[in-house]
Amino acid sequence: MHLKNKFDVGKFTILAEMQPPKGVNVSTMVNSAVRVKNMVDAFLVPEMGNAVMRMSSLGGAMILQSHGMETIMQVNCRDRNRIALQADLLAAYGCGILNIMGVSGEDPGLGDHHQTKAVNDIDLMTLFKAVSALQTGKDLAGNELSGSPSFLVGANVNARATGDALEKELSRMAEKTEAGVDFFIAPPVFDIGAIAPFLEKVDLKKTRIIPTVMLLKSVGMARYLDRHLNVTISQDLIKRLMRAPDKAVESLSIATKIISAVKEAGFSGVMISAMGWEDKLQKLLDMV
Amino acid sequence: MIIADRKSLEEIQDMIKEYKKILLVGCKGCVTVCNVGGAKEVGVLAATLKIARKKDGNPIEIDEKTLERQCDPEYVEQIRDIFDQYDAVVSMACGVGPQFLSEAYPSQKFFPAVNTKFFGGAVQHGIWEERCAGCGTCVIHYYDGLCPIARCSKSLQHGPCGGSAGGKCEIAKDVECIWDTIVKKKMEQGRLEDLRTLRAPKDWQTARDGGPRKSIREELVQ
């Protein structure tokens, strides 16, 4: 059963982020994924997050698919023009990739190739339009395709927004849904209460929202996320991590509880971001 | 200088179709030199718009004003006393003009009457060509004063690409292959080996790719 069917029947889906390597040694990525293959519904393969150059999402996803795993290929507007984006979407579908996630892509200034040009030939909404066009058998220039893809399309949503920003986010979400987006990935959540304003406005039965659960690898990381990245992490949680004799075990225990809370809240699934602790995914999913 | 082309009459008419009284503002800077947005062109456009609207049975009142420069707050102030007497203001300056006006008079609506094209100069009467891409890091000294960033269709630092024929670019027969010209010039001067130097990948941060740019001269800042 593919991810789309699992969504359709209302299964609580487990997604896991699987970063392709910076290089060609794919063994860590493949081994980490294979270990949890039967517990994960699909692996989200990022496309050079934070503008750090590494193996592309298309390459990483194809490698995982070749080992029998379903993937979500991330596509960004930063690195490719409309020709390359459409070409890669066709290539992906031709290679069996059924799920994609469109993102704008962070500015190269944040990454490891500061001097490069960002492409941004088309913006995110136009990318979704391109996907819709391909699915109806035409490219963005209106030319006929020989066979058309049929993707399950994802996008980001900032579930942490409040007030005016929340109104804008909901309007943007509606715009994305209209443009063909089927599911939304929300940023890391450590307390469901932190996204209560968002939950009041969204019907989880009608909109597929998948919050991210991030593994806290250290107290420093937790503090940084809380102070600088607007990810609300309670002092209690930070203290709990601080007092724990084994930080990794405690981190997995924290993540397990959040996953349970996400499931109870009625979300369509959860996206686990292991942040380099992909080797601990199996233990986490056993606990879940 | 900045080169612009006037928008089509239809596009301008469409922008202002709901307005009865507008101010048409020209600029005595670059757009006067390239004959697109100076006092003369303001007069021609105003007259043309008035005739067209009268013919449609929907007359429009248009006042004309040409500022010293629309890219300077000092001169933008010249319409302070009159800007709110109009339904809208149409600027004939480059893209900088209507933005400076918008920022100075936030309650008014501003429309551009020209399309800003490039940094260049007149190669003959009535013909302007691009010479500079404003990339923020000038490299023309490597290429004998010719800029491949602005003038090569692919902005190649190491050209030519192989697509040129007879000194013309592959994109169109009337486009000069600047790399053909650079190579010829180097050969004539016996310095072809200059082009063997492998340049570092260009740093596009100083170009528009690094985000909106700003230039600060500390000695002038008050």
Coordinates of C-alpha atoms in Angstrom, one line a residue:
Chain A
M1 CA 0.0 0.0 0.0
H2 CA 1.4 3.4 -1.0
L3 CA 1.5 6.5 1.1
K4 CA -1.5 8.0 -0.7
N5 CA -3.6 4.9 0.0
K6 CA -2.6 5.0 3.7
F7 CA -3.7 8.6 3.9
D8 CA -6.9 7.7 2.2
V9 CA -7.8 5.0 4.7
G10 CA -6.8 7.2 7.6
K11 CA -3.7 5.3 8.8
F12 CA -1.5 7.3 11.1
T13 CA 1.6 7.4 8.9
I14 CA 5.2 7.4 10.1
L15 CA 7.6 9.4 7.9
A16 CA 11.3 9.7 8.5
E17 CA 13.7 12.3 7.2
M18 CA 16.7 10.6 5.5
Q19 CA 19.4 13.0 4.5
P20 CA 21.5 11.9 1.4
P21 CA 25.3 12.0 2.0
K22 CA 27.7 14.8 1.2
G23 CA 29.6 12.5 -1.0
V24 CA 28.9 9.2 -2.7
N25 CA 29.1 6.9 0.3
V26 CA 25.4 6.0 0.7
S27 CA 25.9 3.1 3.1
T28 CA 24.9 5.0 6.2
M29 CA 21.8 6.4 4.6
V30 CA 20.8 3.0 3.2
N31 CA 21.6 1.0 6.3
S32 CA 19.7 3.5 8.6
A33 CA 16.7 3.3 6.3
V34 CA 16.7 -0.4 5.7
R35 CA 16.7 -1.0 9.5
V36 CA 13.4 0.7 9.9
K37 CA 12.0 -0.1 6.5
N38 CA 9.0 -2.0 7.8
M39 CA 8.1 0.6 10.4
V40 CA 8.3 3.7 8.2
D41 CA 5.7 4.5 5.6
A42 CA 7.9 6.8 3.6
F43 CA 11.3 8.5 3.8
L44 CA 11.4 12.2 3.2
V45 CA 14.6 13.0 1.3
P46 CA 15.5 16.7 1.7
E47 CA 16.8 18.6 -1.2
M48 CA 20.0 20.3 0.1
G49 CA 18.4 21.8 3.2
N50 CA 20.0 25.1 4.4
A51 CA 21.6 25.4 1.0
V52 CA 24.3 22.9 1.9
M53 CA 25.4 21.0 -1.2
R54 CA 25.1 17.3 -1.0
M55 CA 23.6 14.4 -3.0
S56 CA 20.4 15.5 -4.6
S57 CA 17.0 14.4 -3.3
L58 CA 16.3 12.7 -6.6
G59 CA 19.5 10.6 -6.3
G60 CA 18.9 9.8 -2.6
A61 CA 15.3 8.9 -3.2
M62 CA 16.1 6.7 -6.1
I63 CA 18.7 4.8 -4.1
L64 CA 16.2 4.2 -1.3
Q65 CA 13.5 3.2 -3.7
S66 CA 15.9 0.7 -5.2
H67 CA 16.0 -1.0 -1.8
G68 CA 12.2 -1.2 -1.8
M69 CA 11.4 1.9 0.3
E70 CA 8.8 4.5 -0.5
T71 CA 10.1 8.1 -0.6
I72 CA 9.0 11.7 -0.7
M73 CA 11.3 13.6 -3.0
Q74 CA 11.8 17.2 -2.0
V75 CA 11.9 19.7 -4.8
N76 CA 13.1 23.3 -4.3
C77 CA 12.9 26.4 -6.5
R78 CA 16.4 27.7 -5.5
D79 CA 18.6 25.3 -7.5
R80 CA 16.8 24.6 -10.8
N81 CA 15.0 26.5 -13.5
R82 CA 11.6 25.4 -14.8
I83 CA 13.1 23.2 -17.4
A84 CA 15.2 21.2 -14.9
L85 CA 12.5 21.1 -12.3
Q86 CA 10.0 19.6 -14.8
A87 CA 12.6 17.2 -16.2
D88 CA 13.5 15.9 -12.7
L89 CA 9.8 15.5 -11.8
L90 CA 9.4 13.4 -14.9
A91 CA 12.6 11.4 -14.1
A92 CA 11.4 10.9 -10.5
Y93 CA 8.0 9.5 -11.5
G94 CA 9.6 7.4 -14.3
C95 CA 11.8 5.9 -11.5
G96 CA 8.9 5.1 -9.3
I97 CA 8.9 8.1 -7.0
L98 CA 5.2 8.8 -6.3
N99 CA 5.5 11.5 -3.6
I100 CA 7.0 14.9 -3.7
M101 CA 7.3 17.9 -1.5
G102 CA 7.7 21.4 -2.8
V103 CA 9.8 24.0 -0.9
S104 CA 11.3 27.4 -1.8
G105 CA 14.8 26.5 -0.6
E106 CA 16.8 28.6 1.8
D107 CA 19.1 31.4 0.5
P108 CA 22.6 30.3 -0.5
G109 CA 24.0 32.8 2.0
L110 CA 22.9 30.3 4.7
G111 CA 24.7 27.4 3.1
D112 CA 28.2 26.3 2.2
H113 CA 28.4 27.8 -1.3
H114 CA 27.8 31.5 -0.5
Q115 CA 28.9 32.8 -3.8
T116 CA 26.5 31.0 -6.0
K117 CA 23.4 32.3 -7.8
A118 CA 20.0 31.1 -6.5
V119 CA 17.9 30.2 -9.5
N120 CA 14.4 31.1 -8.3
D121 CA 13.2 31.0 -11.9
I122 CA 9.7 30.1 -10.7
D123 CA 8.4 30.4 -7.2
L124 CA 6.8 27.7 -5.1
M125 CA 3.2 28.4 -6.2
T126 CA 4.3 28.2 -9.8
L127 CA 6.1 24.9 -9.1
F128 CA 2.8 23.5 -7.8
K129 CA 1.2 24.8 -11.0
A130 CA 4.0 23.0 -13.0
V131 CA 3.2 19.8 -11.1
S132 CA -0.5 20.1 -11.9
A133 CA 0.3 20.8 -15.5
L134 CA 2.5 17.7 -15.8
Q135 CA -0.3 15.7 -14.2
T136 CA -2.7 16.8 -16.8
G137 CA -0.3 15.8 -19.6
K138 CA 1.2 19.1 -20.4
D139 CA 4.4 21.0 -19.5
L140 CA 4.5 24.6 -18.3
A141 CA 4.9 25.7 -22.0
G142 CA 1.7 23.9 -22.9
N143 CA 3.5 21.1 -24.8
E144 CA 1.9 17.6 -24.7
L145 CA 3.7 14.9 -22.7
S146 CA 4.0 11.3 -23.6
G147 CA 2.5 9.9 -20.4
S148 CA 1.8 12.0 -17.3
P149 CA 2.8 11.6 -13.7
S150 CA 0.5 11.4 -10.8
F151 CA 2.1 12.6 -7.6
L152 CA 1.0 12.9 -4.0
V153 CA 2.1 16.5 -3.3
G154 CA 3.3 17.9 0.0
A155 CA 4.3 21.4 1.3
N156 CA 5.3 23.1 4.5
V157 CA 3.0 24.8 6.9
N158 CA 4.0 26.9 9.8
A159 CA 1.7 25.5 12.5
R160 CA 3.4 27.7 15.1
A161 CA 2.0 30.9 13.6
T162 CA -0.3 33.0 15.8
G163 CA -2.4 36.2 15.3
D164 CA -2.0 37.9 11.9
A165 CA 0.8 35.5 10.9
L166 CA -1.6 32.6 11.5
E167 CA -4.2 34.2 9.3
K168 CA -1.6 34.6 6.5
E169 CA -0.5 31.1 7.0
L170 CA -4.0 29.7 6.7
S171 CA -4.6 31.7 3.6
R172 CA -1.3 30.5 2.1
M173 CA -2.3 26.9 3.1
A174 CA -5.6 27.3 1.3
E175 CA -3.8 28.7 -1.7
K176 CA -1.4 25.6 -1.7
T177 CA -4.4 23.2 -1.4
E178 CA -6.0 24.9 -4.3
A179 CA -2.7 24.5 -6.2
G180 CA -2.8 20.7 -5.7
V181 CA -1.1 20.2 -2.3
D182 CA -2.3 17.0 -0.6
F183 CA -0.5 17.1 2.7
F184 CA 1.4 19.5 4.9
I185 CA 4.5 19.0 7.0
A186 CA 4.6 21.2 10.1
P187 CA 7.8 22.3 11.8
P188 CA 9.2 20.5 14.9
V189 CA 6.8 20.4 17.8
F190 CA 7.6 19.6 21.4
D191 CA 4.4 20.5 23.0
I192 CA 1.0 20.3 21.2
G193 CA -0.2 23.2 23.3
A194 CA 2.3 25.4 21.4
I195 CA 0.3 25.0 18.2
A196 CA -3.2 25.3 19.8
P197 CA -4.2 28.5 17.9
F198 CA -3.4 26.7 14.6
L199 CA -5.4 23.6 15.7
E200 CA -8.4 25.7 16.5
K201 CA -8.5 26.9 12.9
V202 CA -7.8 23.7 11.1
D203 CA -9.9 20.6 10.7
L204 CA -7.5 17.7 10.9
K205 CA -10.1 15.4 9.4
K206 CA -10.1 17.4 6.2
T207 CA -6.5 18.6 6.0
R208 CA -3.6 16.2 6.3
I209 CA -1.1 17.8 8.6
I210 CA 2.1 16.0 9.7
P211 CA 4.0 17.6 12.5
T212 CA 7.8 17.0 12.7
V213 CA 9.2 15.4 15.8
M214 CA 12.8 16.2 16.1
L215 CA 15.3 14.3 18.3
L216 CA 16.9 16.5 20.8
K217 CA 20.5 15.5 20.8
S218 CA 21.7 17.7 23.6
V219 CA 20.7 20.3 26.1
G220 CA 22.5 22.9 24.0
M221 CA 20.5 22.0 21.0
A222 CA 17.2 22.3 22.9
R223 CA 18.2 25.7 24.2
Y224 CA 19.3 26.9 20.8
L225 CA 16.0 25.8 19.2
D226 CA 14.0 27.4 22.0
R227 CA 15.9 30.7 21.9
H228 CA 16.8 31.2 18.3
L229 CA 14.5 29.2 16.1
N230 CA 11.1 30.0 17.7
V231 CA 10.6 26.3 18.6
T232 CA 8.9 26.3 22.0
I233 CA 10.7 23.9 24.3
S234 CA 9.6 24.0 27.9
Q235 CA 12.1 24.5 30.8
D236 CA 10.8 21.2 32.3
L237 CA 11.7 19.4 29.1
I238 CA 15.2 20.9 29.1
K239 CA 15.7 20.1 32.8
R240 CA 14.5 16.5 32.1
L241 CA 17.1 16.2 29.4
M242 CA 19.8 17.9 31.6
R243 CA 19.2 15.5 34.5
A244 CA 19.1 12.4 32.4
P245 CA 22.1 10.1 32.8
D246 CA 21.7 8.9 29.2
K247 CA 20.7 11.8 27.0
A248 CA 20.0 9.6 24.0
V249 CA 17.6 7.3 25.8
E250 CA 15.9 10.4 27.3
S251 CA 15.7 12.1 23.9
L252 CA 14.0 9.0 22.5
S253 CA 11.6 8.8 25.4
I254 CA 10.7 12.5 24.9
A255 CA 10.1 11.9 21.2
T256 CA 8.0 8.8 21.9
K257 CA 5.7 10.8 24.1
I258 CA 5.4 13.6 21.5
I259 CA 4.6 11.0 18.8
S260 CA 1.8 9.6 21.0
A261 CA 0.5 13.1 21.6
V262 CA 0.5 13.8 17.9
K263 CA -1.4 10.6 17.2
E264 CA -3.9 11.3 19.9
A265 CA -4.5 14.9 18.6
G266 CA -5.7 13.4 15.3
F267 CA -2.9 14.3 12.9
S268 CA -2.4 12.3 9.8
G269 CA 1.0 11.2 10.8
V270 CA 4.4 12.3 12.1
M271 CA 7.6 13.1 10.4
I272 CA 10.6 12.1 12.4
S273 CA 13.7 14.2 12.0
A274 CA 16.6 12.3 13.5
M275 CA 19.2 15.1 12.9
G276 CA 22.1 12.7 12.4
W277 CA 20.8 10.1 14.8
E278 CA 19.2 8.0 12.0
D279 CA 20.9 5.0 13.6
K280 CA 18.6 5.5 16.6
L281 CA 15.4 5.4 14.5
Q282 CA 14.9 1.7 15.0
K283 CA 15.0 2.0 18.8
L284 CA 12.7 5.0 18.7
L285 CA 10.1 3.2 16.5
D286 CA 10.3 0.1 18.7
M287 CA 9.4 2.3 21.7
V288 CA 6.6 3.9 19.7
Chain B
M1 CA 23.1 55.1 -18.0
I2 CA 19.8 53.3 -17.4
I3 CA 18.0 52.4 -20.6
A4 CA 14.2 52.1 -20.7
D5 CA 11.5 51.6 -23.3
R6 CA 8.0 53.0 -23.0
K7 CA 5.2 50.6 -22.3
S8 CA 2.6 50.2 -25.0
L9 CA -0.2 52.8 -25.1
E10 CA -2.7 50.0 -24.5
E11 CA -0.9 48.9 -21.3
I12 CA -0.7 52.4 -19.9
Q13 CA -4.4 53.1 -20.9
D14 CA -5.4 49.9 -19.1
M15 CA -3.5 50.9 -15.9
I16 CA -5.3 54.2 -15.6
K17 CA -8.7 53.3 -17.2
E18 CA -10.6 54.1 -14.0
Y19 CA -9.0 57.5 -13.3
K20 CA -10.2 60.9 -14.5
K21 CA -7.3 63.1 -13.4
I22 CA -3.7 62.0 -13.4
L23 CA -0.3 63.6 -13.0
L24 CA 2.3 62.4 -15.5
V25 CA 5.8 62.8 -14.1
G26 CA 8.9 62.7 -16.2
C27 CA 12.6 62.6 -15.2
K28 CA 15.5 64.7 -16.5
G29 CA 18.0 61.9 -15.8
C30 CA 18.8 58.8 -17.9
V31 CA 15.3 58.5 -19.4
T32 CA 15.6 62.0 -20.9
V33 CA 18.9 61.0 -22.5
C34 CA 17.5 57.8 -23.9
N35 CA 14.4 59.7 -25.2
V36 CA 11.8 57.8 -23.3
G37 CA 10.7 59.7 -20.2
G38 CA 11.8 63.4 -20.4
A39 CA 9.7 66.5 -20.7
K40 CA 9.2 65.9 -24.5
E41 CA 8.0 62.4 -24.1
V42 CA 5.8 63.4 -21.1
G43 CA 4.1 65.9 -23.5
V44 CA 3.7 63.3 -26.3
L45 CA 2.2 60.6 -24.0
A46 CA -0.1 63.1 -22.2
A47 CA -1.5 64.3 -25.6
T48 CA -1.8 60.8 -26.9
L49 CA -3.7 59.5 -23.8
K50 CA -6.0 62.5 -23.8
I51 CA -6.9 62.0 -27.5
A52 CA -7.4 58.3 -27.0
R53 CA -9.7 58.8 -24.0
K54 CA -11.6 61.6 -25.7
K55 CA -12.2 59.3 -28.7
D56 CA -13.5 56.6 -26.3
G57 CA -16.0 59.2 -24.8
N58 CA -14.2 59.0 -21.5
P59 CA -12.0 62.2 -21.3
I60 CA -9.1 62.4 -18.9
E61 CA -7.3 65.4 -17.4
I62 CA -3.6 65.1 -17.4
D63 CA -1.1 67.5 -15.8
E64 CA 2.6 67.3 -16.7
K65 CA 5.6 67.7 -14.5
T66 CA 9.2 66.7 -15.1
L67 CA 11.5 66.4 -12.1
E68 CA 15.3 66.9 -12.1
R69 CA 15.6 63.3 -11.0
Q70 CA 13.1 60.9 -9.5
C71 CA 15.8 58.9 -7.8
D72 CA 16.6 61.7 -5.4
P73 CA 14.3 62.6 -2.4
E74 CA 15.3 66.2 -2.8
Y75 CA 13.6 66.4 -6.2
V76 CA 10.8 64.0 -5.4
E77 CA 9.7 66.7 -2.9
Q78 CA 8.9 68.9 -5.9
I79 CA 5.4 67.4 -6.2
R80 CA 4.6 67.6 -2.4
D81 CA 2.1 70.4 -2.9
I82 CA 0.2 68.8 -5.7
F83 CA 0.5 65.0 -5.5
D84 CA -2.9 64.6 -3.8
Q85 CA -4.8 66.6 -6.3
Y86 CA -4.9 63.6 -8.7
D87 CA -6.5 60.2 -8.8
A88 CA -3.2 58.6 -9.7
V89 CA 0.4 59.5 -10.7
V90 CA 2.1 57.9 -13.7
S91 CA 5.9 58.0 -13.7
M92 CA 8.0 58.0 -16.9
A93 CA 11.3 57.4 -14.9
C94 CA 13.1 54.1 -14.6
G95 CA 11.8 51.6 -12.0
V96 CA 13.5 53.6 -9.3
G97 CA 11.3 56.7 -9.9
P98 CA 7.8 55.4 -9.1
Q99 CA 9.2 53.6 -6.1
F100 CA 10.8 56.7 -4.6
L101 CA 7.5 58.5 -5.3
S102 CA 5.5 55.7 -3.7
E103 CA 7.8 55.8 -0.6
A104 CA 7.5 59.6 -0.3
Y105 CA 3.7 59.7 -0.9
P106 CA 2.3 56.5 0.5
S107 CA -1.3 57.6 0.2
Q108 CA -1.1 58.1 -3.6
K109 CA -1.2 55.4 -6.3
F110 CA 1.8 55.3 -8.7
F111 CA 2.1 53.5 -12.1
P112 CA 5.1 53.0 -14.3
A113 CA 4.9 54.1 -17.9
V114 CA 8.2 52.6 -19.0
N115 CA 10.0 49.2 -18.8
T116 CA 13.5 49.5 -17.3
K117 CA 15.8 47.5 -19.5
F118 CA 19.5 47.7 -18.8
F119 CA 22.7 49.7 -18.2
G120 CA 24.1 50.8 -21.5
G121 CA 24.7 53.4 -24.0
A122 CA 23.8 54.7 -27.5
V123 CA 25.7 52.9 -30.3
Q124 CA 24.1 55.0 -32.9
H125 CA 21.2 57.5 -33.0
G126 CA 18.1 55.6 -31.7
I127 CA 19.9 52.4 -30.8
W128 CA 21.1 51.6 -27.3
E129 CA 22.9 48.5 -26.2
E130 CA 23.7 46.8 -22.9
R131 CA 27.2 47.1 -21.6
C132 CA 26.9 46.4 -17.9
A133 CA 25.0 43.9 -15.8
G134 CA 25.7 45.7 -12.5
C135 CA 27.2 42.5 -11.0
G136 CA 29.0 44.4 -8.4
T137 CA 32.5 43.0 -9.1
C138 CA 33.9 44.5 -12.3
V139 CA 36.1 42.1 -14.3
I140 CA 36.4 43.8 -17.7
H141 CA 40.1 44.3 -17.3
Y142 CA 40.6 40.5 -17.8
Y143 CA 38.8 40.8 -21.1
D144 CA 40.4 44.0 -22.6
G145 CA 37.5 46.2 -21.5
L146 CA 34.7 44.0 -22.8
C147 CA 32.3 42.5 -20.4
P148 CA 31.3 38.9 -20.9
I149 CA 29.0 39.0 -17.9
A150 CA 26.7 41.5 -19.5
R151 CA 27.4 40.8 -23.2
C152 CA 27.7 37.0 -23.4
S153 CA 24.3 35.4 -23.4
K154 CA 25.6 32.8 -21.0
S155 CA 27.8 35.2 -19.0
L156 CA 30.7 33.0 -19.6
Q157 CA 34.0 33.8 -17.8
H158 CA 35.7 31.3 -20.1
G159 CA 34.4 31.5 -23.6
P160 CA 33.4 31.2 -26.3
C161 CA 30.9 28.4 -25.8
G162 CA 31.0 26.8 -29.3
G163 CA 27.6 28.0 -30.3
S164 CA 28.7 31.1 -32.1
A165 CA 29.1 31.3 -35.8
G166 CA 30.6 34.1 -38.0
G167 CA 31.0 36.3 -34.9
K168 CA 27.3 36.0 -34.0
C169 CA 25.7 34.5 -30.9
E170 CA 23.6 31.3 -31.2
I171 CA 20.6 33.0 -29.7
A172 CA 20.1 35.4 -32.7
K173 CA 21.9 36.4 -35.8
D174 CA 21.9 40.1 -34.8
V175 CA 23.6 39.5 -31.5
E176 CA 27.3 39.9 -31.4
C177 CA 29.3 37.1 -29.8
I178 CA 31.4 39.1 -27.4
W179 CA 33.7 36.2 -26.9
D180 CA 34.5 36.2 -30.6
T181 CA 35.4 39.9 -30.2
I182 CA 37.4 39.3 -27.0
V183 CA 39.4 36.5 -28.7
K184 CA 40.1 38.6 -31.9
K185 CA 41.3 41.5 -29.8
K186 CA 43.6 39.3 -27.7
M187 CA 45.0 37.7 -30.9
E188 CA 45.6 41.1 -32.5
Q189 CA 47.5 42.2 -29.5
G190 CA 49.4 38.9 -29.3
R191 CA 48.0 38.2 -25.8
L192 CA 45.8 35.2 -26.4
E193 CA 47.5 33.3 -23.6
D194 CA 45.7 35.7 -21.2
L195 CA 42.6 33.7 -21.8
R196 CA 44.2 30.5 -20.5
T197 CA 44.0 31.8 -17.0
L198 CA 41.3 29.8 -15.1
R199 CA 39.1 32.3 -13.2
A200 CA 37.6 31.3 -9.9
P201 CA 33.8 30.7 -10.0
K202 CA 32.3 34.1 -10.0
D203 CA 31.1 35.4 -6.7
W204 CA 27.5 36.4 -7.4
Q205 CA 26.9 37.7 -3.9
T206 CA 27.7 41.2 -5.1
A207 CA 25.2 40.9 -7.9
R208 CA 21.5 40.9 -7.5
D209 CA 21.8 37.2 -6.5
G210 CA 23.0 38.2 -3.0
G211 CA 19.7 40.0 -2.4
P212 CA 18.8 43.7 -2.6
R213 CA 21.9 45.9 -2.6
K214 CA 23.0 49.0 -0.8
S215 CA 25.9 51.3 -1.2
I216 CA 27.1 53.3 1.9
R217 CA 29.7 56.0 1.7
E218 CA 30.6 56.7 5.3
E219 CA 32.1 60.1 4.5
L220 CA 28.8 61.3 3.1
V221 CA 26.5 59.9 5.6
Q222 CA 25.3 62.6 8.0

